[in-house]
Amino acid sequence: MCAHLIFLQKRCSSSPHVAASTANSDTLTGVLERIIFFNEENHYTIADFRPDNAEGKETKVTITGALPGVQCGETLHLRGTWTKHAQHGDQFKIDAFRSELPSSVYGIRKYLGSGLVEGIGRAYANKIVDAFGTATFRILSEESGKLRDVPGIGKKRATAIKKAWDDQRAFRELYIFLQTYGVTTGQCVKLINQYGSEAKRVLTTEPYRVAREIDGIGFKTADRIAINLGYANDAPPRLDAGLLFAMETLQEEGHTALLEANLIDYAVPLLETESRFLEARLMALVDARQLISHAPAGVDNPLPGSALLQLPANDRAEQKIAATVVRLSKVGSGLPPIKADAAVEWAQQKAGFAFAEQQRVGLKNALVSKFSILTGGPGTGKTTILRALVEILKAKKVRVHLAAPTGRAAQRLAETTGGFASTIHRLLKFDPAKGGFVANEHQPLATDFLIVDEASMLDTRLAAALLQAVPSRAHLLLVGDIDQLPSVGAGNVLKDLIATEQLPVTRLNVIYRQKGQSQIVTTAHAINAGEPALPPAVNEVAAAQAWSDLTFIVAESAEDCVRKTIQLCTEFIPAHYPWFKPIGDVQILAPMHKGTAGVSNLNVQLQAALNPHAKGLRGPHGEYRPGDKVIQLKNNYDKSLFNGDIGAIVSLDGEAGTLTAKFDGAEHVFDRGEFATLAPAYAISIHKSQGSEYPVVIVPLLKGHFMMLQRNLLYTAITRGKKKVFIVGEPAAYGMAVRNNEARDRSTHLREKIAVLTGKP
């Protein structure tokens, strides 16, 4: 079996419900009696188990955990811990196991009668075991012709039984082989699901292929397997896979293109090899089109290592964005005749006030130009322009579409403009069967004017999918705040488009919201300007001014920060703002995941404080309870849920091992195999908050977060607060963040592509 994890077997104590403890774990040995629940995706199992030391056959315990490939009747050696379920009592939670084919007549009879081998039901299992006893498995493997001596089994049935038995034996042997080379139980499941009986051949001949094709098995795992198989350190397949892994790793840091020299510098220590070997393999990868190489623009004799390298998918995505810039500029507008100046005057009269000059320019740019950009911080009038633009377009019977990267941003866009808005994924209509969007360059959107808010969140691939679906005669307006954090995905699309200086860009920098009185807005702009002066601060939560929309609460330590954060949620906010729901309306935004004041620990502490009594189900990210706020971690096109969506758990089904969560009014059921895609969301990272606004935001800010303390991170966190913002932390950490404007540059090739296509370097 895959999970033949070797450990010292300890003898159980006299009670079948207690096992000897070693290093905080217990062991059990016995027979798998009955499988109560089995998840096909991750092999999570709930089963009845009869320990060897049970005095009577009726004595059983419940075991839970991943048990791939096991069948009733097998002897299992388990290592794990005892837990107590609220409804079902004592259970043994499996950390590791190994299995053996049953050796007793009882076990063999149960094993064959489980339906494992096609053609052998309970009745035939009894007949076969009655005939051959403990030699049954040897007969099946070596002398299967004797099966015809069993009453009712003829030649055809005997042949079918032999084939099914051999297939099952091969399956078991494959698991044993996989475990030998360091493959974990979960990885075994993924390999078997992907390759079936070919898994052994793939691993022995193409071990690095699994890193490319199976989510959750990365280069490091494949590399360990390959080295165990005897691959040399400088073997071309290893270096090729390592270079591609390095590109993908650096892509996760936001880069869509890398200098050849930088890639080699990164890969040398990673692969523990020499740069000369990597240089040769880079040429081979470029020749095979697994990497795309771009020579420096305008340089006749480029220096070695100066080429920019890209993964093909990133190269194609940037090409599509550049092509859209050119296509929209070459085709005339499909809008009905609109006199821009008159339209602006009409919109001002309808609004009841005169627009500022920057606002008038932005509105006219959108009406006149096929592709324009509007950027500015909070309170600078973006909403005023968008509302006026939508009203003008509606009055002219223009088909206008509004979109944003996240559901919350789309909802906010709809509320502020009076138009219908959707997420980009829903606008483009992802088709899971085809693995792509329905709307594309061949089937463009049925729109005359597309407005995209929170465009700073657009990564290269999503931007490419969106832009190529814009009809050639339509207008496109991108709206965003370039001072926020860049997209989570690779690329820097909004900044790159602005940097080309080939599109009309309106920059708003005058504060209008609440006539400049909002502390949230003025603090955000002070942060952006690099002014480290601390906003109004108090030492205790009780001393906070309820009327202020932004307060700094000094914390002396990480523990004090957590205590005061919980105090805000459980005491201060309910007392002073009873209309805000502590779970639904309050969002904690932390710079880091780890640490006392990190996302993970804050979620544990806040769940205990805000939702302490509910019974839950365990998952990879903690316990899930009814009433918990949760965040979706991956796009799930089947459920129309996307990375960053926030919902709430409404119910659990302990027997079925499922939970039901509500997102934007729609309920979705998650089985245990999907629990890993959900995490508690009492606290989330600041990166995950992009594109969203929350009534109340609390930001833990400590010097211990120094690795993440950057101006754009703090600026993004502050601007997520709609009504109230509390910063809980150390004044020195605030100053560190404001002074640190050295946001990491992202390496891309988009500007160069646009320059080549437009002929305007």
mmCIF file of C-alpha atoms in Angstrom, residues 287-496:
data_model
loop_
_atom_site.group_PDB
_atom_site.id
_atom_site.type_symbol
_atom_site.label_atom_id
_atom_site.label_comp_id
_atom_site.label_asym_id
_atom_site.label_seq_id
_atom_site.Cartn_x
_atom_site.Cartn_y
_atom_site.Cartn_z
ATOM 1 C CA ASP A 287 14.427 25.817 -28.851
ATOM 2 C CA ALA A 288 11.625 23.544 -27.597
ATOM 3 C CA ARG A 289 9.356 26.607 -27.068
ATOM 4 C CA GLN A 290 8.981 25.765 -23.404
ATOM 5 C CA LEU A 291 10.408 29.216 -22.746
ATOM 6 C CA ILE A 292 10.093 32.306 -24.934
ATOM 7 C CA SER A 293 13.144 34.543 -25.286
ATOM 8 C CA HIS A 294 13.024 38.273 -26.129
ATOM 9 C CA ALA A 295 16.209 40.130 -27.039
ATOM 10 C CA PRO A 296 16.599 43.637 -25.565
ATOM 11 C CA ALA A 297 14.804 46.199 -27.730
ATOM 12 C CA GLY A 298 17.008 48.478 -29.787
ATOM 13 C CA VAL A 299 20.279 46.726 -28.902
ATOM 14 C CA ASP A 300 22.385 45.401 -31.790
ATOM 15 C CA ASN A 301 24.848 43.379 -29.711
ATOM 16 C CA PRO A 302 23.080 42.367 -26.510
ATOM 17 C CA LEU A 303 25.140 41.263 -23.544
ATOM 18 C CA PRO A 304 24.996 37.606 -22.498
ATOM 19 C CA GLY A 305 22.134 37.008 -20.068
ATOM 20 C CA SER A 306 20.267 40.187 -21.100
ATOM 21 C CA ALA A 307 17.386 38.438 -22.873
ATOM 22 C CA LEU A 308 13.996 38.396 -21.195
ATOM 23 C CA LEU A 309 12.504 34.934 -20.721
ATOM 24 C CA GLN A 310 8.817 34.108 -20.397
ATOM 25 C CA LEU A 311 6.626 31.112 -19.888
ATOM 26 C CA PRO A 312 4.556 30.673 -23.074
ATOM 27 C CA ALA A 313 1.253 31.347 -21.298
ATOM 28 C CA ASN A 314 2.473 34.719 -20.016
ATOM 29 C CA ASP A 315 3.885 35.640 -23.407
ATOM 30 C CA ARG A 316 0.565 34.849 -25.115
ATOM 31 C CA ALA A 317 -1.410 36.771 -22.494
ATOM 32 C CA GLU A 318 0.688 39.905 -22.921
ATOM 33 C CA GLN A 319 0.430 39.610 -26.698
ATOM 34 C CA LYS A 320 -3.372 39.562 -26.427
ATOM 35 C CA ILE A 321 -3.388 42.662 -24.213
ATOM 36 C CA ALA A 322 -1.085 44.518 -26.619
ATOM 37 C CA ALA A 323 -3.170 43.431 -29.597
ATOM 38 C CA THR A 324 -6.318 44.814 -27.949
ATOM 39 C CA VAL A 325 -4.646 48.205 -27.401
ATOM 40 C CA VAL A 326 -3.853 48.368 -31.119
ATOM 41 C CA ARG A 327 -7.182 46.928 -32.294
ATOM 42 C CA LEU A 328 -9.294 49.402 -30.328
ATOM 43 C CA SER A 329 -7.206 52.337 -31.528
ATOM 44 C CA LYS A 330 -7.616 51.409 -35.205
ATOM 45 C CA VAL A 331 -11.390 50.861 -35.273
ATOM 46 C CA GLY A 332 -13.905 53.685 -35.003
ATOM 47 C CA SER A 333 -16.355 54.106 -32.132
ATOM 48 C CA GLY A 334 -19.657 52.275 -32.235
ATOM 49 C CA LEU A 335 -21.367 54.745 -29.895
ATOM 50 C CA PRO A 336 -24.158 56.982 -31.187
ATOM 51 C CA PRO A 337 -23.043 60.602 -31.748
ATOM 52 C CA ILE A 338 -22.292 62.178 -28.354
ATOM 53 C CA LYS A 339 -21.164 65.774 -27.927
ATOM 54 C CA ALA A 340 -18.826 65.328 -25.030
ATOM 55 C CA ASP A 341 -18.947 68.904 -23.694
ATOM 56 C CA ALA A 342 -22.732 69.008 -23.843
ATOM 57 C CA ALA A 343 -22.953 65.582 -22.203
ATOM 58 C CA VAL A 344 -20.731 66.737 -19.324
ATOM 59 C CA GLU A 345 -22.898 69.831 -18.818
ATOM 60 C CA TRP A 346 -26.033 67.648 -18.805
ATOM 61 C CA ALA A 347 -24.494 65.305 -16.234
ATOM 62 C CA GLN A 348 -23.521 68.250 -13.993
ATOM 63 C CA GLN A 349 -27.065 69.592 -14.045
ATOM 64 C CA LYS A 350 -28.433 66.134 -13.232
ATOM 65 C CA ALA A 351 -25.951 65.752 -10.355
ATOM 66 C CA GLY A 352 -26.785 69.205 -8.996
ATOM 67 C CA PHE A 353 -23.191 70.427 -8.700
ATOM 68 C CA ALA A 354 -20.284 71.400 -10.934
ATOM 69 C CA PHE A 355 -17.557 68.859 -11.569
ATOM 70 C CA ALA A 356 -13.919 69.688 -10.942
ATOM 71 C CA GLU A 357 -11.676 70.104 -13.970
ATOM 72 C CA GLN A 358 -10.014 66.697 -13.485
ATOM 73 C CA GLN A 359 -13.427 65.060 -13.307
ATOM 74 C CA ARG A 360 -14.604 66.753 -16.492
ATOM 75 C CA VAL A 361 -11.432 65.636 -18.289
ATOM 76 C CA GLY A 362 -11.847 62.039 -17.142
ATOM 77 C CA LEU A 363 -15.481 61.967 -18.255
ATOM 78 C CA LYS A 364 -14.669 63.440 -21.674
ATOM 79 C CA ASN A 365 -11.746 61.029 -22.173
ATOM 80 C CA ALA A 366 -14.049 58.065 -21.570
ATOM 81 C CA LEU A 367 -16.646 59.361 -24.052
ATOM 82 C CA VAL A 368 -14.178 60.321 -26.788
ATOM 83 C CA SER A 369 -11.441 57.696 -26.489
ATOM 84 C CA LYS A 370 -11.930 54.024 -27.289
ATOM 85 C CA PHE A 371 -9.574 52.958 -24.483
ATOM 86 C CA SER A 372 -8.929 55.208 -21.477
ATOM 87 C CA ILE A 373 -7.792 54.933 -17.864
ATOM 88 C CA LEU A 374 -9.036 56.670 -14.715
ATOM 89 C CA THR A 375 -6.894 56.441 -11.592
ATOM 90 C CA GLY A 376 -6.943 58.036 -8.165
ATOM 91 C CA GLY A 377 -7.102 57.377 -4.452
ATOM 92 C CA PRO A 378 -10.120 57.298 -2.135
ATOM 93 C CA GLY A 379 -12.305 60.380 -2.060
ATOM 94 C CA THR A 380 -10.925 61.867 -5.280
ATOM 95 C CA GLY A 381 -14.131 61.637 -7.306
ATOM 96 C CA LYS A 382 -13.914 58.379 -9.266
ATOM 97 C CA THR A 383 -17.444 57.452 -8.217
ATOM 98 C CA THR A 384 -18.815 60.817 -9.369
ATOM 99 C CA ILE A 385 -17.347 60.287 -12.829
ATOM 100 C CA LEU A 386 -18.589 56.716 -13.117
ATOM 101 C CA ARG A 387 -22.125 57.633 -12.018
ATOM 102 C CA ALA A 388 -22.237 60.486 -14.523
ATOM 103 C CA LEU A 389 -20.801 58.323 -17.301
ATOM 104 C CA VAL A 390 -23.352 55.550 -16.765
ATOM 105 C CA GLU A 391 -26.218 58.073 -16.777
ATOM 106 C CA ILE A 392 -25.000 59.616 -20.044
ATOM 107 C CA LEU A 393 -24.643 56.215 -21.709
ATOM 108 C CA LYS A 394 -28.053 55.054 -20.503
ATOM 109 C CA ALA A 395 -29.645 58.255 -21.824
ATOM 110 C CA LYS A 396 -28.086 57.510 -25.221
ATOM 111 C CA LYS A 397 -29.376 53.891 -25.148
ATOM 112 C CA VAL A 398 -25.816 52.551 -25.123
ATOM 113 C CA ARG A 399 -25.265 48.930 -24.067
ATOM 114 C CA VAL A 400 -23.011 49.430 -21.052
ATOM 115 C CA HIS A 401 -21.468 46.670 -18.968
ATOM 116 C CA LEU A 402 -19.860 47.113 -15.557
ATOM 117 C CA ALA A 403 -17.408 44.610 -14.109
ATOM 118 C CA ALA A 404 -14.887 44.159 -11.294
ATOM 119 C CA PRO A 405 -12.528 41.360 -10.263
ATOM 120 C CA THR A 406 -14.410 40.492 -7.053
ATOM 121 C CA GLY A 407 -18.037 40.073 -6.088
ATOM 122 C CA ARG A 408 -17.893 42.778 -3.416
ATOM 123 C CA ALA A 409 -16.278 45.252 -5.794
ATOM 124 C CA ALA A 410 -18.917 44.497 -8.424
ATOM 125 C CA GLN A 411 -21.700 44.985 -5.880
ATOM 126 C CA ARG A 412 -20.218 48.312 -4.791
ATOM 127 C CA LEU A 413 -19.866 49.422 -8.424
ATOM 128 C CA ALA A 414 -23.523 48.626 -9.080
ATOM 129 C CA GLU A 415 -24.649 50.505 -5.962
ATOM 130 C CA THR A 416 -22.659 53.647 -6.758
ATOM 131 C CA THR A 417 -23.514 53.875 -10.469
ATOM 132 C CA GLY A 418 -27.049 52.541 -10.550
ATOM 133 C CA GLY A 419 -26.096 50.043 -13.253
ATOM 134 C CA PHE A 420 -25.802 46.266 -13.264
ATOM 135 C CA ALA A 421 -22.323 44.983 -12.472
ATOM 136 C CA SER A 422 -20.841 41.499 -12.330
ATOM 137 C CA THR A 423 -17.520 39.883 -11.641
ATOM 138 C CA ILE A 424 -15.224 39.504 -14.618
ATOM 139 C CA HIS A 425 -15.485 35.714 -14.411
ATOM 140 C CA ARG A 426 -19.268 35.832 -14.558
ATOM 141 C CA LEU A 427 -19.210 38.423 -17.336
ATOM 142 C CA LEU A 428 -16.992 36.221 -19.494
ATOM 143 C CA LYS A 429 -18.938 33.044 -18.512
ATOM 144 C CA PHE A 430 -16.391 30.375 -17.692
ATOM 145 C CA ASP A 431 -17.226 26.978 -19.212
ATOM 146 C CA PRO A 432 -15.767 24.169 -17.042
ATOM 147 C CA ALA A 433 -16.304 21.617 -19.821
ATOM 148 C CA LYS A 434 -14.130 23.601 -22.242
ATOM 149 C CA GLY A 435 -11.750 24.882 -19.594
ATOM 150 C CA GLY A 436 -12.080 28.472 -20.805
ATOM 151 C CA PHE A 437 -14.321 31.500 -21.072
ATOM 152 C CA VAL A 438 -17.290 31.543 -23.434
ATOM 153 C CA ALA A 439 -16.635 35.190 -24.326
ATOM 154 C CA ASN A 440 -13.398 35.598 -26.283
ATOM 155 C CA GLU A 441 -12.013 37.159 -29.455
ATOM 156 C CA HIS A 442 -14.226 34.904 -31.569
ATOM 157 C CA GLN A 443 -17.345 35.447 -29.440
ATOM 158 C CA PRO A 444 -16.938 38.979 -28.067
ATOM 159 C CA LEU A 445 -19.138 40.529 -25.424
ATOM 160 C CA ALA A 446 -22.403 42.071 -26.631
ATOM 161 C CA THR A 447 -21.528 45.525 -25.324
ATOM 162 C CA ASP A 448 -20.849 49.036 -26.569
ATOM 163 C CA PHE A 449 -19.066 50.269 -23.461
ATOM 164 C CA LEU A 450 -17.212 48.236 -20.814
ATOM 165 C CA ILE A 451 -16.226 49.798 -17.487
ATOM 166 C CA VAL A 452 -13.865 47.790 -15.271
ATOM 167 C CA ASP A 453 -13.370 48.946 -11.687
ATOM 168 C CA GLU A 454 -10.520 47.922 -9.351
ATOM 169 C CA ALA A 455 -8.341 47.390 -12.410
ATOM 170 C CA SER A 456 -5.180 47.364 -10.280
ATOM 171 C CA MET A 457 -6.237 43.824 -9.338
ATOM 172 C CA LEU A 458 -6.085 42.581 -12.927
ATOM 173 C CA ASP A 459 -3.288 40.074 -13.384
ATOM 174 C CA THR A 460 -1.927 39.440 -16.851
ATOM 175 C CA ARG A 461 -3.922 36.332 -17.696
ATOM 176 C CA LEU A 462 -7.291 37.621 -16.483
ATOM 177 C CA ALA A 463 -6.674 40.955 -18.208
ATOM 178 C CA ALA A 464 -5.887 39.139 -21.449
ATOM 179 C CA ALA A 465 -9.076 37.086 -21.247
ATOM 180 C CA LEU A 466 -11.115 40.216 -20.585
ATOM 181 C CA LEU A 467 -9.550 42.543 -23.139
ATOM 182 C CA GLN A 468 -9.674 40.104 -26.037
ATOM 183 C CA ALA A 469 -13.445 39.779 -25.485
ATOM 184 C CA VAL A 470 -14.024 43.529 -25.973
ATOM 185 C CA PRO A 471 -15.658 44.203 -29.384
ATOM 186 C CA SER A 472 -13.569 46.308 -31.749
ATOM 187 C CA ARG A 473 -16.107 49.151 -31.889
ATOM 188 C CA ALA A 474 -16.713 49.238 -28.136
ATOM 189 C CA HIS A 475 -15.183 51.622 -25.603
ATOM 190 C CA LEU A 476 -13.154 50.380 -22.638
ATOM 191 C CA LEU A 477 -12.523 52.295 -19.414
ATOM 192 C CA LEU A 478 -10.209 50.890 -16.739
ATOM 193 C CA VAL A 479 -10.625 52.407 -13.277
ATOM 194 C CA GLY A 480 -8.231 51.762 -10.438
ATOM 195 C CA ASP A 481 -5.831 53.004 -7.794
ATOM 196 C CA ILE A 482 -2.258 52.378 -8.844
ATOM 197 C CA ASP A 483 -1.000 53.093 -5.313
ATOM 198 C CA GLN A 484 -2.670 49.964 -3.958
ATOM 199 C CA LEU A 485 -1.019 46.579 -3.847
ATOM 200 C CA PRO A 486 -0.557 45.061 -7.300
ATOM 201 C CA SER A 487 -2.553 42.039 -8.424
ATOM 202 C CA VAL A 488 -2.162 38.763 -6.551
ATOM 203 C CA GLY A 489 -1.454 37.047 -9.862
ATOM 204 C CA ALA A 490 1.552 37.824 -12.035
ATOM 205 C CA GLY A 491 1.815 41.096 -13.912
ATOM 206 C CA ASN A 492 1.375 44.829 -13.376
ATOM 207 C CA VAL A 493 -1.156 45.514 -16.098
ATOM 208 C CA LEU A 494 -2.626 48.857 -15.023
ATOM 209 C CA LYS A 495 0.763 50.436 -14.296
ATOM 210 C CA ASP A 496 2.245 49.037 -17.511
#
